[in-house]
PDB file of N, CA and C in Angstrom:
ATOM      1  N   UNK G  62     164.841  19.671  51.108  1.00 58.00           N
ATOM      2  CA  UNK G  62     163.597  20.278  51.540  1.00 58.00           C
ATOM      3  C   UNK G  62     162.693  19.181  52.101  1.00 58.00           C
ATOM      4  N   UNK G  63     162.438  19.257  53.280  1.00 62.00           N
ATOM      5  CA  UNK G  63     161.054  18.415  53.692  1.00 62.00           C
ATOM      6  C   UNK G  63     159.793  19.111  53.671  1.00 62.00           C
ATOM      7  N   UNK G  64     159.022  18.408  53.953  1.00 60.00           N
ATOM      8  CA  UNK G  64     157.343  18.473  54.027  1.00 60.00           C
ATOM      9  C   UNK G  64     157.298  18.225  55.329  1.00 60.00           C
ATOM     10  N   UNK G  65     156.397  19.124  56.304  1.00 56.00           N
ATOM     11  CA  UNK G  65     155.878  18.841  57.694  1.00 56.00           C
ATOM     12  C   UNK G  65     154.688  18.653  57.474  1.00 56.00           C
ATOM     13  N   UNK G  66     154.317  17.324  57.563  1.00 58.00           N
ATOM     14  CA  UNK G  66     152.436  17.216  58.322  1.00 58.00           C
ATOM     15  C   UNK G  66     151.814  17.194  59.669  1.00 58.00           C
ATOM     16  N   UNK G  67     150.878  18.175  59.010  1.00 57.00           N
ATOM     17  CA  UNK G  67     151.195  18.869  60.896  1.00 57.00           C
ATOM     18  C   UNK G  67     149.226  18.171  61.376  1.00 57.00           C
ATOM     19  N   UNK G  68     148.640  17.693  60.438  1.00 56.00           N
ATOM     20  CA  UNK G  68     147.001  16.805  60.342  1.00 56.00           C
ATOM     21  C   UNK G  68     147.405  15.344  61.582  1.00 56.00           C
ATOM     22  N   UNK G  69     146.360  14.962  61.899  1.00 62.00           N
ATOM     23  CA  UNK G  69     145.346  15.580  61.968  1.00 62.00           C
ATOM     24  C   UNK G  69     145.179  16.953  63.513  1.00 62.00           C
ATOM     25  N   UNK G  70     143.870  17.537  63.419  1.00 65.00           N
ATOM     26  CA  UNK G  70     143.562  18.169  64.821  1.00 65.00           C
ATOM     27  C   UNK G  70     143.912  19.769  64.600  1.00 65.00           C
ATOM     28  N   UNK G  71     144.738  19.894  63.602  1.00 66.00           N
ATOM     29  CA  UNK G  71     145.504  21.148  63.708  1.00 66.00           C
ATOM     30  C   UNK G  71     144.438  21.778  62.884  1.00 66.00           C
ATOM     31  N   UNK G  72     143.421  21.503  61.968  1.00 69.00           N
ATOM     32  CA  UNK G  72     142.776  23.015  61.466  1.00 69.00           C
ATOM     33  C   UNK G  72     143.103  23.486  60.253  1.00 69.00           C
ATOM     34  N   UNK G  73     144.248  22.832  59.821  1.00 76.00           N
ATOM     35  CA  UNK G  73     145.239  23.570  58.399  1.00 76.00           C
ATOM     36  C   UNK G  73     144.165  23.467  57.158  1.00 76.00           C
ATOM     37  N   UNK G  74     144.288  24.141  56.086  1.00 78.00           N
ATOM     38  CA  UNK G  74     143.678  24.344  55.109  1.00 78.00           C
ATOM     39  C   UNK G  74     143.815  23.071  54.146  1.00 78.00           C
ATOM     40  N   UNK G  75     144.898  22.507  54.167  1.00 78.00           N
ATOM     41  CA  UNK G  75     145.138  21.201  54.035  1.00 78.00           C
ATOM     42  C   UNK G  75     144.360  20.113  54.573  1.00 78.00           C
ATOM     43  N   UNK G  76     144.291  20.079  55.810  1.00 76.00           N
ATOM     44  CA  UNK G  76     143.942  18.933  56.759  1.00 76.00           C
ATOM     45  C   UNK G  76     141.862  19.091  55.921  1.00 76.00           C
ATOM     46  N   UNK G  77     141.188  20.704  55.940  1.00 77.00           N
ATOM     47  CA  UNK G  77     140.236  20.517  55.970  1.00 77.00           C
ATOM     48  C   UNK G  77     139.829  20.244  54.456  1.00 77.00           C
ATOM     49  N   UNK G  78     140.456  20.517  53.591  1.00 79.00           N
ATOM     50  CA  UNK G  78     140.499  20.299  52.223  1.00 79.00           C
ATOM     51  C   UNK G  78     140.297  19.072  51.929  1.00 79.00           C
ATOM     52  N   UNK G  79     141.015  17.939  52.519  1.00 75.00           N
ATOM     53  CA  UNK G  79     141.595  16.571  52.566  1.00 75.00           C
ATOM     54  C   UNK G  79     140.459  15.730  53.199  1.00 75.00           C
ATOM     55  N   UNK G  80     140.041  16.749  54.247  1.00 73.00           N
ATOM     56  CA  UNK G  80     138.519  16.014  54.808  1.00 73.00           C
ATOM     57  C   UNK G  80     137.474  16.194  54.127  1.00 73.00           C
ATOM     58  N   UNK G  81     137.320  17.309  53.625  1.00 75.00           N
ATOM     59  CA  UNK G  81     135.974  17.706  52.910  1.00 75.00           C
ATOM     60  C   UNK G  81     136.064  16.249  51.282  1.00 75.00           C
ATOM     61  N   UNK G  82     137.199  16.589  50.751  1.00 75.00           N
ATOM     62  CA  UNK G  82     137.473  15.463  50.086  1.00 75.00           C
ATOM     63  C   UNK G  82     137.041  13.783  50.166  1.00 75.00           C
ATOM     64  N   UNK G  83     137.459  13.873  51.426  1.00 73.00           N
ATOM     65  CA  UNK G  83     136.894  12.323  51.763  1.00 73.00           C
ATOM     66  C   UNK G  83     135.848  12.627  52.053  1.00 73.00           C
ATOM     67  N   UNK G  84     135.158  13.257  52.808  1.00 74.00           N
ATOM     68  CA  UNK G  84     133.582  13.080  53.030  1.00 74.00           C
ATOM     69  C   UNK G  84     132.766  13.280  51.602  1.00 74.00           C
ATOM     70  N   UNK G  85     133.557  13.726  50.575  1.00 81.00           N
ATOM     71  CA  UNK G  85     132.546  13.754  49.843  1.00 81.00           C
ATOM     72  C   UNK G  85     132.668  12.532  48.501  1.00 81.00           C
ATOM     73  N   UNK G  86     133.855  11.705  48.727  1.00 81.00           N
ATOM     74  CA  UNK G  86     134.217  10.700  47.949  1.00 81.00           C
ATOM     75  C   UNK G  86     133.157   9.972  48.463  1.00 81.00           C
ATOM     76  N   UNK G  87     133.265   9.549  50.211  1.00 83.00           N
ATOM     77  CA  UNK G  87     132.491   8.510  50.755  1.00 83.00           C
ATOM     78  C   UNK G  87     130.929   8.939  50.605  1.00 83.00           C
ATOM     79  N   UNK G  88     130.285  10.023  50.361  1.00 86.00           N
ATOM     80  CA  UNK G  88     128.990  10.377  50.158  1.00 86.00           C
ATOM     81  C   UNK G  88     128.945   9.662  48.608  1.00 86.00           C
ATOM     82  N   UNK G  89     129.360   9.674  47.743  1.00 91.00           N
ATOM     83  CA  UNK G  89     129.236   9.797  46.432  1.00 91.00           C
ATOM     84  C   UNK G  89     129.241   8.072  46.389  1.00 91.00           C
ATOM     85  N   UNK G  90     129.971   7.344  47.104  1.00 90.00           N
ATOM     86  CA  UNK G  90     130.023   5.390  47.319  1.00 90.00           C
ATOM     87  C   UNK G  90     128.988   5.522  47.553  1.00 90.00           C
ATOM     88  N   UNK G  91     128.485   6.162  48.637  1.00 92.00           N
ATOM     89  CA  UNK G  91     127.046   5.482  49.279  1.00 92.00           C
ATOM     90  C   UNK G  91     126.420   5.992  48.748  1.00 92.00           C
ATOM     91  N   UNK G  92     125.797   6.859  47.616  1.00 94.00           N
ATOM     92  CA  UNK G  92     124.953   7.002  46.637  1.00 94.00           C
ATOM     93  C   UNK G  92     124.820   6.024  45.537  1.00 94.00           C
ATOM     94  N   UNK G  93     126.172   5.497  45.103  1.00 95.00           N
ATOM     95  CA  UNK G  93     126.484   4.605  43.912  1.00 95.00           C
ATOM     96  C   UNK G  93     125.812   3.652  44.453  1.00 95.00           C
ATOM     97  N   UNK G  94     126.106   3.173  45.643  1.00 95.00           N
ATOM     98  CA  UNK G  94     125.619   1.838  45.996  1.00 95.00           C
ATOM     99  C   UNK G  94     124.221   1.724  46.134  1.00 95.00           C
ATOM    100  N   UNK G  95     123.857   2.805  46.953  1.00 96.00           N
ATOM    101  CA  UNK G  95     122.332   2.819  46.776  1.00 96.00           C
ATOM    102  C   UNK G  95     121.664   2.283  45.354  1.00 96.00           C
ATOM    103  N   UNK G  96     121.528   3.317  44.246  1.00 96.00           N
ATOM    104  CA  UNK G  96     121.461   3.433  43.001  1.00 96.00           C
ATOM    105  C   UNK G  96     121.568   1.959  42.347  1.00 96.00           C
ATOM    106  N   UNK G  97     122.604   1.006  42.846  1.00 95.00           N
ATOM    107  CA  UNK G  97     123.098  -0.042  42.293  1.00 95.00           C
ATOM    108  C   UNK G  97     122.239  -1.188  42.690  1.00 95.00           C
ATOM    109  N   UNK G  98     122.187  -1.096  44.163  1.00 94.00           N
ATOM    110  CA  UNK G  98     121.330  -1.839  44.724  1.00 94.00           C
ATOM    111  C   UNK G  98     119.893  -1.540  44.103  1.00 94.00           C
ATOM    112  N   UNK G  99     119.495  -0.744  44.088  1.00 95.00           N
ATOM    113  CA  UNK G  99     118.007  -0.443  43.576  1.00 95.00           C
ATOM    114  C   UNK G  99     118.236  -1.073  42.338  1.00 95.00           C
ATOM    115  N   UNK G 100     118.453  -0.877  41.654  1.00 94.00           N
ATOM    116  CA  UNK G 100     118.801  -1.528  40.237  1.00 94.00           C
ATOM    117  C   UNK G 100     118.820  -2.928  40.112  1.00 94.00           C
ATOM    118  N   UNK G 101     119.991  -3.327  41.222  1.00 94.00           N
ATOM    119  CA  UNK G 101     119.930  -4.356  40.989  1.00 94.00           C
ATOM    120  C   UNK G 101     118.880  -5.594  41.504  1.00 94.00           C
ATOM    121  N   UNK G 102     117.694  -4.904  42.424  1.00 93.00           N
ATOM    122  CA  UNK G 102     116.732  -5.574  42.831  1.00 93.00           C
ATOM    123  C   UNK G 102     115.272  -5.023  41.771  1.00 93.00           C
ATOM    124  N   UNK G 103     115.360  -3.884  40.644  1.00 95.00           N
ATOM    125  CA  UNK G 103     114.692  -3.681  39.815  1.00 95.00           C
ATOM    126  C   UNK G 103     113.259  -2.764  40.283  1.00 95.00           C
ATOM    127  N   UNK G 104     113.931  -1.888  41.367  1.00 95.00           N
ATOM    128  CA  UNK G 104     112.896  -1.009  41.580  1.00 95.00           C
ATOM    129  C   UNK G 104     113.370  -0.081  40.314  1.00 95.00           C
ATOM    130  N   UNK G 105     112.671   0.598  40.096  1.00 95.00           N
ATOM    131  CA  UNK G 105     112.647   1.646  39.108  1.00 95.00           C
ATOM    132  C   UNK G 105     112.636   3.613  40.034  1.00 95.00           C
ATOM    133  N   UNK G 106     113.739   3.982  39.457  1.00 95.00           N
ATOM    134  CA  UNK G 106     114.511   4.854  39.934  1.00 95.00           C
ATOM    135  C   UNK G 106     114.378   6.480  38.918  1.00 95.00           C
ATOM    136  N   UNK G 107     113.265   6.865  38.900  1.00 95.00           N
ATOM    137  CA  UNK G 107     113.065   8.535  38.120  1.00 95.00           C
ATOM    138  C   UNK G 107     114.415   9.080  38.475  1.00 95.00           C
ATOM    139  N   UNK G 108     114.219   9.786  37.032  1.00 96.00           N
ATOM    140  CA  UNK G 108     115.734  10.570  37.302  1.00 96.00           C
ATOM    141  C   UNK G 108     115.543  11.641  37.694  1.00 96.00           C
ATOM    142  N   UNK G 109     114.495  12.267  39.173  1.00 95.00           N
ATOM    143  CA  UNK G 109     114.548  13.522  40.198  1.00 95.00           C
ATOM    144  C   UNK G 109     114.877  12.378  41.478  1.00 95.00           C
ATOM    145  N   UNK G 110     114.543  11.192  41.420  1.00 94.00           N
ATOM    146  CA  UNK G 110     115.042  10.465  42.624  1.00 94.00           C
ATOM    147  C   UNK G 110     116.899  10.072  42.287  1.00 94.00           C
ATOM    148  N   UNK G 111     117.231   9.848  41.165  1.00 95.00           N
ATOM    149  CA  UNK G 111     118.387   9.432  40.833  1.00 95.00           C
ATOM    150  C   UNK G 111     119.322  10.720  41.033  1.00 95.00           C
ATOM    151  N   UNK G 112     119.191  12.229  40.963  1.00 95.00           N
ATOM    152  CA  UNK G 112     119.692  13.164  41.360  1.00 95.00           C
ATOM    153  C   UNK G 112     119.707  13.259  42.523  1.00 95.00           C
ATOM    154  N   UNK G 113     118.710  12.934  43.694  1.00 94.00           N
ATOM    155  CA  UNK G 113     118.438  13.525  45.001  1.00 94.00           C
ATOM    156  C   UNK G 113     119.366  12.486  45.525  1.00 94.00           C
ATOM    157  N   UNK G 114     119.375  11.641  45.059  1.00 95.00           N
ATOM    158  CA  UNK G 114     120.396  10.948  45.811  1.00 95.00           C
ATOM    159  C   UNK G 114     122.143  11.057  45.152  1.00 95.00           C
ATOM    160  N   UNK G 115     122.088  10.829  44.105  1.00 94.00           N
ATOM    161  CA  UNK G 115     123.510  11.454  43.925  1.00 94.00           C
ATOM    162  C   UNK G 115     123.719  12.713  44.315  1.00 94.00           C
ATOM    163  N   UNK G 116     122.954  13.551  44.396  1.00 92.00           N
ATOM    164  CA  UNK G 116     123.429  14.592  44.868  1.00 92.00           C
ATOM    165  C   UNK G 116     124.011  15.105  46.444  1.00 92.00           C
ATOM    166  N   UNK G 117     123.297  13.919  47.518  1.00 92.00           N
ATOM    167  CA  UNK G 117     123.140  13.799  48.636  1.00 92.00           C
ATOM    168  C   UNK G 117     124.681  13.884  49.190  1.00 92.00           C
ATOM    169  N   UNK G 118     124.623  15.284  50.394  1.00 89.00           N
ATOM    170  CA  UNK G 118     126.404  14.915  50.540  1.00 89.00           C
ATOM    171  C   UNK G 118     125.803  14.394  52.322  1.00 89.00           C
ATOM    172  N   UNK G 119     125.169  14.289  53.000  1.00 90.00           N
ATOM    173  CA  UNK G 119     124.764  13.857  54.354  1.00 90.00           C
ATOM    174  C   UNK G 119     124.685  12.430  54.644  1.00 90.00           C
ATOM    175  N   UNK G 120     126.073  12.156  54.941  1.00 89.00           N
ATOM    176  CA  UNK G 120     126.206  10.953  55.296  1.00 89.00           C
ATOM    177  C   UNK G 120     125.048  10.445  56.271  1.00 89.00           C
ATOM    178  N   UNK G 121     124.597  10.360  56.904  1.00 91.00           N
ATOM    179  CA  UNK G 121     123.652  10.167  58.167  1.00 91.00           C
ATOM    180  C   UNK G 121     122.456   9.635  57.191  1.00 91.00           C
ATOM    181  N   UNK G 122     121.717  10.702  56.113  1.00 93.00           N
ATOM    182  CA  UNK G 122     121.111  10.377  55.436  1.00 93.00           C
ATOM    183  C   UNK G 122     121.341   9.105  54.674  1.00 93.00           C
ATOM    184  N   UNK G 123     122.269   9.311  53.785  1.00 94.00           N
ATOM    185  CA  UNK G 123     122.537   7.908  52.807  1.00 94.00           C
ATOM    186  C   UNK G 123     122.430   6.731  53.597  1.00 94.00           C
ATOM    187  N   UNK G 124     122.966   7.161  54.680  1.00 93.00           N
ATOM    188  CA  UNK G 124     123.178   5.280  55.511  1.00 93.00           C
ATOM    189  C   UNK G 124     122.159   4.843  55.740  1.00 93.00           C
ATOM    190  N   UNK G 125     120.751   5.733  56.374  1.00 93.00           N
ATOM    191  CA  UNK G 125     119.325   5.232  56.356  1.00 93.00           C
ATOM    192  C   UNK G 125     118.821   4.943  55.624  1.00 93.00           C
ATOM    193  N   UNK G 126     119.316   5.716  53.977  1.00 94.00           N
ATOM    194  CA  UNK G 126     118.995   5.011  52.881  1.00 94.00           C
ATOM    195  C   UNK G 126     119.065   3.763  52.159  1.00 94.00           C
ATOM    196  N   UNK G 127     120.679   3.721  52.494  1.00 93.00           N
ATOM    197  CA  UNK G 127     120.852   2.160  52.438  1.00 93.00           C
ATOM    198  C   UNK G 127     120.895   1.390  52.953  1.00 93.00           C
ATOM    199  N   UNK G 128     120.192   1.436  54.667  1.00 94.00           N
ATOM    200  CA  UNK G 128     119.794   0.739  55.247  1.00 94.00           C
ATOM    201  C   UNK G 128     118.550  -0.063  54.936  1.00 94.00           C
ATOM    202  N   UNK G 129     117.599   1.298  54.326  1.00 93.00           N
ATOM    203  CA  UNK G 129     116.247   0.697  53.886  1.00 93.00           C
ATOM    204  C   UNK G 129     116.158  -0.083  52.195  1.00 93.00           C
ATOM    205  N   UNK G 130     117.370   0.203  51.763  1.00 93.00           N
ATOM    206  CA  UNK G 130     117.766  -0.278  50.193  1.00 93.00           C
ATOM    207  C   UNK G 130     117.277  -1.591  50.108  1.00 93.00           C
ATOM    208  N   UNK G 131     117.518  -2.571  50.629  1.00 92.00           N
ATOM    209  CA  UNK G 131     116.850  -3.986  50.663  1.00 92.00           C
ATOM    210  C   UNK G 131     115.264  -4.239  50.699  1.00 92.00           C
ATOM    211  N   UNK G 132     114.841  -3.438  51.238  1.00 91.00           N
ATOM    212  CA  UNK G 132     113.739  -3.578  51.922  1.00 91.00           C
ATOM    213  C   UNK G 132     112.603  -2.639  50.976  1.00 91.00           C
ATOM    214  N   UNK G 133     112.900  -1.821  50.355  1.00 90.00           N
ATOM    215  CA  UNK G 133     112.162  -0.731  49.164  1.00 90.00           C
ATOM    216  C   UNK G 133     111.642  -1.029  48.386  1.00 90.00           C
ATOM    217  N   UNK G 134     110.034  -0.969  48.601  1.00 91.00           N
ATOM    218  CA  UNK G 134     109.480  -1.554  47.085  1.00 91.00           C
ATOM    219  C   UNK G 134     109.227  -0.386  45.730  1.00 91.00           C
ATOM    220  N   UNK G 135     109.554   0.791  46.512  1.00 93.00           N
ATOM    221  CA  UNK G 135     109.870   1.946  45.396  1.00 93.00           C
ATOM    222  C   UNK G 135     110.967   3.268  46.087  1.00 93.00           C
ATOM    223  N   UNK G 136     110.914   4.325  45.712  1.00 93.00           N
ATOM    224  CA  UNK G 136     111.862   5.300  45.957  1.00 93.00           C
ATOM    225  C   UNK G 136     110.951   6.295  46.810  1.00 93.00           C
ATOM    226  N   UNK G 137     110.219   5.908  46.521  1.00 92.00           N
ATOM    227  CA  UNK G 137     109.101   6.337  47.779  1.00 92.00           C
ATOM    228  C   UNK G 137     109.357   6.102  49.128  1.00 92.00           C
ATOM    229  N   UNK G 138     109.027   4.601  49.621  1.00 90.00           N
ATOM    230  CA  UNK G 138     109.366   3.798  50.351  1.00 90.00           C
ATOM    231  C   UNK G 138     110.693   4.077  50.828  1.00 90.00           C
ATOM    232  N   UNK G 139     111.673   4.458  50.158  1.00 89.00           N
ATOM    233  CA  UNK G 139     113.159   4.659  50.586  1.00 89.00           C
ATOM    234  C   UNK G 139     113.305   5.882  51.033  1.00 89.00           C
ATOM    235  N   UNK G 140     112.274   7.188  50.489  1.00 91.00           N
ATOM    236  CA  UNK G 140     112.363   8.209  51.201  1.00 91.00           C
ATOM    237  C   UNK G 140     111.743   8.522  52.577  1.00 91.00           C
ATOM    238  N   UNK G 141     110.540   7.722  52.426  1.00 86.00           N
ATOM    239  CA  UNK G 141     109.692   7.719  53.443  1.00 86.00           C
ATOM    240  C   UNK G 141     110.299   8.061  55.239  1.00 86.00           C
ATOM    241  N   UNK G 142     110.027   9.080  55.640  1.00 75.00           N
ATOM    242  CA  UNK G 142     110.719   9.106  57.144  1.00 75.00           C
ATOM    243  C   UNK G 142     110.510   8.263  58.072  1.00 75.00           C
ATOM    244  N   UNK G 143     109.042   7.379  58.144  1.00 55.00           N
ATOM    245  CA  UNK G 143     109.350   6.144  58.837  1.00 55.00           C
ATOM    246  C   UNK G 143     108.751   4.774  57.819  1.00 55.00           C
ATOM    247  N   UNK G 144     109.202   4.138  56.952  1.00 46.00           N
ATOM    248  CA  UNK G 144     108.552   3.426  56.052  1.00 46.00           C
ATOM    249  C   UNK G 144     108.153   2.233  56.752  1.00 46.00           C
ATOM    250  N   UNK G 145     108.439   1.960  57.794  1.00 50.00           N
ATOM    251  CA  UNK G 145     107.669   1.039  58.680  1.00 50.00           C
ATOM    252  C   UNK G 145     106.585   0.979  59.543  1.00 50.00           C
ATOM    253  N   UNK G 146     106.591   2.159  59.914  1.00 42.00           N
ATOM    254  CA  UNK G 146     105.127   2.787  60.356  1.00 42.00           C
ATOM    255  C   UNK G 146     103.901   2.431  59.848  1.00 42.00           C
ATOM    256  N   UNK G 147     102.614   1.754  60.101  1.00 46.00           N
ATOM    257  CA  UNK G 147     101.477   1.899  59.241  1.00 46.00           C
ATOM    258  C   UNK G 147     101.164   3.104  59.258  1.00 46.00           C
ATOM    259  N   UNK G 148      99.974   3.539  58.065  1.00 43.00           N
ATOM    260  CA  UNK G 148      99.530   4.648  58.185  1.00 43.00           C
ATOM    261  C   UNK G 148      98.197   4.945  59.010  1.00 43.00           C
ATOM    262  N   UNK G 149      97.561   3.376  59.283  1.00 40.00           N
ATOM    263  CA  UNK G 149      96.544   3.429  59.761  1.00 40.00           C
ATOM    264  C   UNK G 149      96.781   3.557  61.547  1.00 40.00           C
ATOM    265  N   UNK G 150      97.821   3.237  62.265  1.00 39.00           N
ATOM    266  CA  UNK G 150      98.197   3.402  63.635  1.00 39.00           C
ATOM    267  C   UNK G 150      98.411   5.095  64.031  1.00 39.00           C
ATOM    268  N   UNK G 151      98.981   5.924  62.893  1.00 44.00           N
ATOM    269  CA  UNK G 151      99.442   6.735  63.048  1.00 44.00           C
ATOM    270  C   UNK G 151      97.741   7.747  64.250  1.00 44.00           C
ATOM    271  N   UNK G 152      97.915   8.382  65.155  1.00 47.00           N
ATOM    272  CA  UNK G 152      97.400   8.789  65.734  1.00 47.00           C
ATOM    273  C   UNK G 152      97.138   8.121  66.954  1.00 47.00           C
ATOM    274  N   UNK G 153      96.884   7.004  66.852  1.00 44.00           N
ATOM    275  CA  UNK G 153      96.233   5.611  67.553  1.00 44.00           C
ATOM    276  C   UNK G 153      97.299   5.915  69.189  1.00 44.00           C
ATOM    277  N   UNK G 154      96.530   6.188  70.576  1.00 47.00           N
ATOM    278  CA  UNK G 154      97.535   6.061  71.574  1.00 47.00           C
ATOM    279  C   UNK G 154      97.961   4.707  71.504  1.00 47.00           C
ATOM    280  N   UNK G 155      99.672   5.123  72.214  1.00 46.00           N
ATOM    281  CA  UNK G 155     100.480   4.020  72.162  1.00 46.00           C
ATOM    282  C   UNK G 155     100.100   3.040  73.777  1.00 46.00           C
ATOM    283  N   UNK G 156      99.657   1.893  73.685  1.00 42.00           N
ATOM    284  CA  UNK G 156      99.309   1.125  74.294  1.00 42.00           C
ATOM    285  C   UNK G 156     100.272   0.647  75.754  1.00 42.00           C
TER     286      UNK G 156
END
């Protein structure tokens, strides 16, 4: 008896099973790491921020997250949609 793998491209219940799988292994790294990193630079991490991010399956998201992970002086700051922005420019025409 053989096995045909018929992945990738084909659609099979397999193929999408197998993806959903990995996308959600690799969501769940880049939460850990987040989490770890915060930790390990000693921001302090509430556990409704420690859910929102483990819970997070949007890759796109996490990566901005841990893009800004270095740079976070709280979980605030890491959520923040532009944490580089002042608040005092905001309105100000752009020059």
């Amino acid at each position: 008896m053989t096995f045909v793998n018929y992945f990738p491209g084909r659609g099979t219940l397999i193929e999408r099973t197998f993806l959903e799988g990995e996308a959600k292994g690799e969501a769940k790294g880049e939460a850990k790491a987040i989490l770890r990193f915060l930790e390990a630079r000693g921001v302090p991490v509430p556990h409704e921020a420690r859910e929102r991010i483990a819970s997070c399956t949007d890759l796109d998201l996490l990566n901005r997250w841990l893009d800004r992970t270095p740079h976070a002086e709280s979980v605030e700051h890491l959520f923040a949609e532009d944490p580089e922005s002042p608040t005092e420019s905001q309105g100000s025409p752009a020059a």
